Amino acid sequence: MLVTGFDIIFFWVARMIMMGLKFTNEVPFARSTSTAVRDAHGQKMSKSKGNVLDPLDLIDGIELNH
């Protein structure tokens, strides 16, 4: 099973299927599931919206405001 984000599903899944068929004559996975990361308000997380988490904050640890 492949789990991927909705925004890249066509390009990523299509490429993996084509490469799998070309080199092994098999599809590399039987099912594909797409996910979308959402914030606390149900909005899709986006850098342009400013509702993303800073990776350095995740590494160093921060307190989130609820």
PDB file of N, CA and C in Angstrom:
ATOM      1  N   MET A   1       0.838  -1.172   0.000  1.00  0.00           N
ATOM      2  CA  MET A   1       0.000   0.000   0.000  1.00  0.00           C
ATOM      3  C   MET A   1       0.887   1.241   0.000  1.00  0.00           C
ATOM      4  N   LEU A   2       0.509   2.228  -0.789  1.00  0.00           N
ATOM      5  CA  LEU A   2       1.229   3.488  -0.881  1.00  0.00           C
ATOM      6  C   LEU A   2       0.372   4.582  -0.263  1.00  0.00           C
ATOM      7  N   VAL A   3       0.957   5.383   0.625  1.00  0.00           N
ATOM      8  CA  VAL A   3       0.268   6.531   1.208  1.00  0.00           C
ATOM      9  C   VAL A   3       0.996   7.773   0.728  1.00  0.00           C
ATOM     10  N   THR A   4       0.258   8.708   0.122  1.00  0.00           N
ATOM     11  CA  THR A   4       0.869   9.898  -0.452  1.00  0.00           C
ATOM     12  C   THR A   4      -0.038  11.098  -0.277  1.00  0.00           C
ATOM     13  N   GLY A   5       0.516  12.281  -0.454  1.00  0.00           N
ATOM     14  CA  GLY A   5      -0.261  13.515  -0.372  1.00  0.00           C
ATOM     15  C   GLY A   5      -1.062  13.725  -1.643  1.00  0.00           C
ATOM     16  N   PHE A   6      -2.182  14.387  -1.519  1.00  0.00           N
ATOM     17  CA  PHE A   6      -3.082  14.561  -2.657  1.00  0.00           C
ATOM     18  C   PHE A   6      -2.460  15.402  -3.773  1.00  0.00           C
ATOM     19  N   ASP A   7      -1.644  16.404  -3.422  1.00  0.00           N
ATOM     20  CA  ASP A   7      -1.105  17.309  -4.428  1.00  0.00           C
ATOM     21  C   ASP A   7      -0.105  16.652  -5.368  1.00  0.00           C
ATOM     22  N   ILE A   8       0.532  15.558  -4.963  1.00  0.00           N
ATOM     23  CA  ILE A   8       1.506  14.897  -5.834  1.00  0.00           C
ATOM     24  C   ILE A   8       1.059  13.506  -6.264  1.00  0.00           C
ATOM     25  N   ILE A   9      -0.176  13.164  -5.963  1.00  0.00           N
ATOM     26  CA  ILE A   9      -0.595  11.776  -6.189  1.00  0.00           C
ATOM     27  C   ILE A   9      -0.468  11.361  -7.648  1.00  0.00           C
ATOM     28  N   PHE A  10      -0.908  12.192  -8.576  1.00  0.00           N
ATOM     29  CA  PHE A  10      -0.851  11.774  -9.975  1.00  0.00           C
ATOM     30  C   PHE A  10       0.593  11.562 -10.421  1.00  0.00           C
ATOM     31  N   PHE A  11       1.440  12.551 -10.192  1.00  0.00           N
ATOM     32  CA  PHE A  11       2.814  12.459 -10.687  1.00  0.00           C
ATOM     33  C   PHE A  11       3.601  11.350 -10.000  1.00  0.00           C
ATOM     34  N   TRP A  12       3.496  11.243  -8.692  1.00  0.00           N
ATOM     35  CA  TRP A  12       4.263  10.252  -7.948  1.00  0.00           C
ATOM     36  C   TRP A  12       3.757   8.837  -8.219  1.00  0.00           C
ATOM     37  N   VAL A  13       2.460   8.631  -8.105  1.00  0.00           N
ATOM     38  CA  VAL A  13       1.902   7.291  -8.294  1.00  0.00           C
ATOM     39  C   VAL A  13       2.063   6.838  -9.738  1.00  0.00           C
ATOM     40  N   ALA A  14       1.790   7.727 -10.687  1.00  0.00           N
ATOM     41  CA  ALA A  14       1.931   7.358 -12.100  1.00  0.00           C
ATOM     42  C   ALA A  14       3.379   6.984 -12.424  1.00  0.00           C
ATOM     43  N   ARG A  15       4.326   7.756 -11.899  1.00  0.00           N
ATOM     44  CA  ARG A  15       5.739   7.459 -12.160  1.00  0.00           C
ATOM     45  C   ARG A  15       6.135   6.116 -11.562  1.00  0.00           C
ATOM     46  N   MET A  16       5.693   5.847 -10.338  1.00  0.00           N
ATOM     47  CA  MET A  16       6.053   4.574  -9.703  1.00  0.00           C
ATOM     48  C   MET A  16       5.431   3.386 -10.448  1.00  0.00           C
ATOM     49  N   ILE A  17       4.201   3.550 -10.912  1.00  0.00           N
ATOM     50  CA  ILE A  17       3.561   2.466 -11.672  1.00  0.00           C
ATOM     51  C   ILE A  17       4.308   2.224 -12.975  1.00  0.00           C
ATOM     52  N   MET A  18       4.619   3.307 -13.712  1.00  0.00           N
ATOM     53  CA  MET A  18       5.307   3.143 -15.000  1.00  0.00           C
ATOM     54  C   MET A  18       6.695   2.523 -14.832  1.00  0.00           C
ATOM     55  N   MET A  19       7.443   2.980 -13.824  1.00  0.00           N
ATOM     56  CA  MET A  19       8.781   2.421 -13.598  1.00  0.00           C
ATOM     57  C   MET A  19       8.700   0.960 -13.132  1.00  0.00           C
ATOM     58  N   GLY A  20       7.735   0.659 -12.280  1.00  0.00           N
ATOM     59  CA  GLY A  20       7.570  -0.722 -11.842  1.00  0.00           C
ATOM     60  C   GLY A  20       7.243  -1.650 -12.987  1.00  0.00           C
ATOM     61  N   LEU A  21       6.339  -1.206 -13.869  1.00  0.00           N
ATOM     62  CA  LEU A  21       5.979  -2.029 -15.027  1.00  0.00           C
ATOM     63  C   LEU A  21       7.148  -2.177 -15.993  1.00  0.00           C
ATOM     64  N   LYS A  22       7.910  -1.114 -16.177  1.00  0.00           N
ATOM     65  CA  LYS A  22       9.032  -1.175 -17.117  1.00  0.00           C
ATOM     66  C   LYS A  22      10.142  -2.109 -16.633  1.00  0.00           C
ATOM     67  N   PHE A  23      10.505  -2.008 -15.360  1.00  0.00           N
ATOM     68  CA  PHE A  23      11.668  -2.748 -14.879  1.00  0.00           C
ATOM     69  C   PHE A  23      11.355  -4.102 -14.256  1.00  0.00           C
ATOM     70  N   THR A  24      10.134  -4.295 -13.741  1.00  0.00           N
ATOM     71  CA  THR A  24       9.821  -5.572 -13.096  1.00  0.00           C
ATOM     72  C   THR A  24       8.578  -6.247 -13.670  1.00  0.00           C
ATOM     73  N   ASN A  25       7.897  -5.574 -14.577  1.00  0.00           N
ATOM     74  CA  ASN A  25       6.643  -6.061 -15.162  1.00  0.00           C
ATOM     75  C   ASN A  25       5.558  -6.275 -14.108  1.00  0.00           C
ATOM     76  N   GLU A  26       5.662  -5.543 -12.988  1.00  0.00           N
ATOM     77  CA  GLU A  26       4.666  -5.616 -11.919  1.00  0.00           C
ATOM     78  C   GLU A  26       4.358  -4.216 -11.408  1.00  0.00           C
ATOM     79  N   VAL A  27       3.148  -4.036 -10.928  1.00  0.00           N
ATOM     80  CA  VAL A  27       2.790  -2.793 -10.253  1.00  0.00           C
ATOM     81  C   VAL A  27       3.359  -2.879  -8.841  1.00  0.00           C
ATOM     82  N   PRO A  28       4.076  -1.841  -8.375  1.00  0.00           N
ATOM     83  CA  PRO A  28       4.782  -1.947  -7.097  1.00  0.00           C
ATOM     84  C   PRO A  28       3.899  -1.941  -5.846  1.00  0.00           C
ATOM     85  N   PHE A  29       2.614  -1.661  -5.972  1.00  0.00           N
ATOM     86  CA  PHE A  29       1.715  -1.657  -4.820  1.00  0.00           C
ATOM     87  C   PHE A  29       0.308  -1.960  -5.300  1.00  0.00           C
ATOM     88  N   ALA A  30      -0.494  -2.544  -4.418  1.00  0.00           N
ATOM     89  CA  ALA A  30      -1.848  -2.939  -4.797  1.00  0.00           C
ATOM     90  C   ALA A  30      -2.863  -1.832  -4.572  1.00  0.00           C
ATOM     91  N   ARG A  31      -2.615  -0.984  -3.557  1.00  0.00           N
ATOM     92  CA  ARG A  31      -3.555   0.100  -3.241  1.00  0.00           C
ATOM     93  C   ARG A  31      -2.785   1.395  -3.018  1.00  0.00           C
ATOM     94  N   SER A  32      -3.494   2.502  -3.219  1.00  0.00           N
ATOM     95  CA  SER A  32      -2.912   3.812  -2.977  1.00  0.00           C
ATOM     96  C   SER A  32      -3.910   4.645  -2.177  1.00  0.00           C
ATOM     97  N   THR A  33      -3.438   5.338  -1.150  1.00  0.00           N
ATOM     98  CA  THR A  33      -4.279   6.173  -0.312  1.00  0.00           C
ATOM     99  C   THR A  33      -3.691   7.565  -0.279  1.00  0.00           C
ATOM    100  N   SER A  34      -4.542   8.588  -0.380  1.00  0.00           N
ATOM    101  CA  SER A  34      -4.039   9.954  -0.298  1.00  0.00           C
ATOM    102  C   SER A  34      -4.445  10.577   1.034  1.00  0.00           C
ATOM    103  N   THR A  35      -3.584  11.452   1.524  1.00  0.00           N
ATOM    104  CA  THR A  35      -3.843  12.138   2.788  1.00  0.00           C
ATOM    105  C   THR A  35      -3.667  13.631   2.586  1.00  0.00           C
ATOM    106  N   ALA A  36      -4.246  14.400   3.455  1.00  0.00           N
ATOM    107  CA  ALA A  36      -4.037  15.845   3.463  1.00  0.00           C
ATOM    108  C   ALA A  36      -3.823  16.267   4.911  1.00  0.00           C
ATOM    109  N   VAL A  37      -2.774  17.011   5.142  1.00  0.00           N
ATOM    110  CA  VAL A  37      -2.491  17.486   6.490  1.00  0.00           C
ATOM    111  C   VAL A  37      -3.303  18.747   6.720  1.00  0.00           C
ATOM    112  N   ARG A  38      -4.064  18.763   7.789  1.00  0.00           N
ATOM    113  CA  ARG A  38      -4.941  19.902   8.097  1.00  0.00           C
ATOM    114  C   ARG A  38      -4.546  20.515   9.430  1.00  0.00           C
ATOM    115  N   ASP A  39      -4.830  21.820   9.573  1.00  0.00           N
ATOM    116  CA  ASP A  39      -4.566  22.486  10.849  1.00  0.00           C
ATOM    117  C   ASP A  39      -5.763  22.313  11.780  1.00  0.00           C
ATOM    118  N   ALA A  40      -5.720  22.977  12.927  1.00  0.00           N
ATOM    119  CA  ALA A  40      -6.771  22.828  13.940  1.00  0.00           C
ATOM    120  C   ALA A  40      -8.137  23.321  13.457  1.00  0.00           C
ATOM    121  N   HIS A  41      -8.144  24.181  12.425  1.00  0.00           N
ATOM    122  CA  HIS A  41      -9.400  24.730  11.906  1.00  0.00           C
ATOM    123  C   HIS A  41      -9.887  23.999  10.655  1.00  0.00           C
ATOM    124  N   GLY A  42      -9.219  22.908  10.291  1.00  0.00           N
ATOM    125  CA  GLY A  42      -9.620  22.130   9.125  1.00  0.00           C
ATOM    126  C   GLY A  42      -9.089  22.670   7.809  1.00  0.00           C
ATOM    127  N   GLN A  43      -8.248  23.701   7.861  1.00  0.00           N
ATOM    128  CA  GLN A  43      -7.661  24.270   6.645  1.00  0.00           C
ATOM    129  C   GLN A  43      -6.450  23.453   6.219  1.00  0.00           C
ATOM    130  N   LYS A  44      -6.269  23.310   4.909  1.00  0.00           N
ATOM    131  CA  LYS A  44      -5.091  22.614   4.410  1.00  0.00           C
ATOM    132  C   LYS A  44      -3.857  23.435   4.780  1.00  0.00           C
ATOM    133  N   MET A  45      -2.824  22.762   5.297  1.00  0.00           N
ATOM    134  CA  MET A  45      -1.616  23.475   5.706  1.00  0.00           C
ATOM    135  C   MET A  45      -0.845  23.940   4.475  1.00  0.00           C
ATOM    136  N   SER A  46      -0.426  25.212   4.513  1.00  0.00           N
ATOM    137  CA  SER A  46       0.229  25.815   3.368  1.00  0.00           C
ATOM    138  C   SER A  46       1.175  26.913   3.835  1.00  0.00           C
ATOM    139  N   LYS A  47       2.359  26.988   3.197  1.00  0.00           N
ATOM    140  CA  LYS A  47       3.295  28.052   3.548  1.00  0.00           C
ATOM    141  C   LYS A  47       2.708  29.415   3.221  1.00  0.00           C
ATOM    142  N   SER A  48       1.965  29.513   2.114  1.00  0.00           N
ATOM    143  CA  SER A  48       1.398  30.812   1.739  1.00  0.00           C
ATOM    144  C   SER A  48       0.313  31.266   2.720  1.00  0.00           C
ATOM    145  N   LYS A  49      -0.369  30.335   3.367  1.00  0.00           N
ATOM    146  CA  LYS A  49      -1.361  30.693   4.385  1.00  0.00           C
ATOM    147  C   LYS A  49      -0.713  30.972   5.731  1.00  0.00           C
ATOM    148  N   GLY A  50       0.511  30.513   5.909  1.00  0.00           N
ATOM    149  CA  GLY A  50       1.234  30.737   7.152  1.00  0.00           C
ATOM    150  C   GLY A  50       0.800  29.826   8.291  1.00  0.00           C
ATOM    151  N   ASN A  51       0.165  28.710   7.975  1.00  0.00           N
ATOM    152  CA  ASN A  51      -0.306  27.804   9.029  1.00  0.00           C
ATOM    153  C   ASN A  51       0.490  26.502   9.096  1.00  0.00           C
ATOM    154  N   VAL A  52       1.764  26.564   8.724  1.00  0.00           N
ATOM    155  CA  VAL A  52       2.611  25.371   8.774  1.00  0.00           C
ATOM    156  C   VAL A  52       3.480  25.391  10.020  1.00  0.00           C
ATOM    157  N   LEU A  53       4.021  24.239  10.367  1.00  0.00           N
ATOM    158  CA  LEU A  53       4.932  24.125  11.496  1.00  0.00           C
ATOM    159  C   LEU A  53       6.367  24.256  11.003  1.00  0.00           C
ATOM    160  N   ASP A  54       7.184  24.976  11.740  1.00  0.00           N
ATOM    161  CA  ASP A  54       8.593  25.125  11.402  1.00  0.00           C
ATOM    162  C   ASP A  54       9.317  23.841  11.793  1.00  0.00           C
ATOM    163  N   PRO A  55      10.027  23.198  10.859  1.00  0.00           N
ATOM    164  CA  PRO A  55      10.723  21.951  11.188  1.00  0.00           C
ATOM    165  C   PRO A  55      11.719  22.099  12.342  1.00  0.00           C
ATOM    166  N   LEU A  56      12.355  23.263  12.456  1.00  0.00           N
ATOM    167  CA  LEU A  56      13.298  23.465  13.560  1.00  0.00           C
ATOM    168  C   LEU A  56      12.570  23.495  14.897  1.00  0.00           C
ATOM    169  N   ASP A  57      11.363  24.042  14.922  1.00  0.00           N
ATOM    170  CA  ASP A  57      10.564  24.019  16.148  1.00  0.00           C
ATOM    171  C   ASP A  57      10.190  22.593  16.526  1.00  0.00           C
ATOM    172  N   LEU A  58       9.935  21.758  15.534  1.00  0.00           N
ATOM    173  CA  LEU A  58       9.605  20.371  15.815  1.00  0.00           C
ATOM    174  C   LEU A  58      10.804  19.623  16.391  1.00  0.00           C
ATOM    175  N   ILE A  59      11.996  19.950  15.905  1.00  0.00           N
ATOM    176  CA  ILE A  59      13.203  19.295  16.393  1.00  0.00           C
ATOM    177  C   ILE A  59      13.528  19.775  17.808  1.00  0.00           C
ATOM    178  N   ASP A  60      13.500  21.105  18.008  1.00  0.00           N
ATOM    179  CA  ASP A  60      13.870  21.690  19.299  1.00  0.00           C
ATOM    180  C   ASP A  60      12.780  21.567  20.338  1.00  0.00           C
ATOM    181  N   GLY A  61      11.530  21.472  19.893  1.00  0.00           N
ATOM    182  CA  GLY A  61      10.402  21.381  20.787  1.00  0.00           C
ATOM    183  C   GLY A  61       9.883  22.758  21.178  1.00  0.00           C
ATOM    184  N   ILE A  62       8.591  22.967  20.980  1.00  0.00           N
ATOM    185  CA  ILE A  62       7.941  24.216  21.372  1.00  0.00           C
ATOM    186  C   ILE A  62       6.597  23.884  22.010  1.00  0.00           C
ATOM    187  N   GLU A  63       6.035  24.863  22.699  1.00  0.00           N
ATOM    188  CA  GLU A  63       4.683  24.691  23.220  1.00  0.00           C
ATOM    189  C   GLU A  63       3.706  25.294  22.221  1.00  0.00           C
ATOM    190  N   LEU A  64       2.640  24.573  21.936  1.00  0.00           N
ATOM    191  CA  LEU A  64       1.628  25.057  21.003  1.00  0.00           C
ATOM    192  C   LEU A  64       0.513  25.757  21.767  1.00  0.00           C
ATOM    193  N   ASN A  65       0.053  26.878  21.229  1.00  0.00           N
ATOM    194  CA  ASN A  65      -1.068  27.594  21.827  1.00  0.00           C
ATOM    195  C   ASN A  65      -2.364  26.966  21.366  1.00  0.00           C
ATOM    196  N   HIS A  66      -3.256  26.676  22.283  1.00  0.00           N
ATOM    197  CA  HIS A  66      -4.540  26.062  21.919  1.00  0.00           C
ATOM    198  C   HIS A  66      -5.624  27.081  21.945  1.00  0.00           C
TER     199      HIS A  66
END
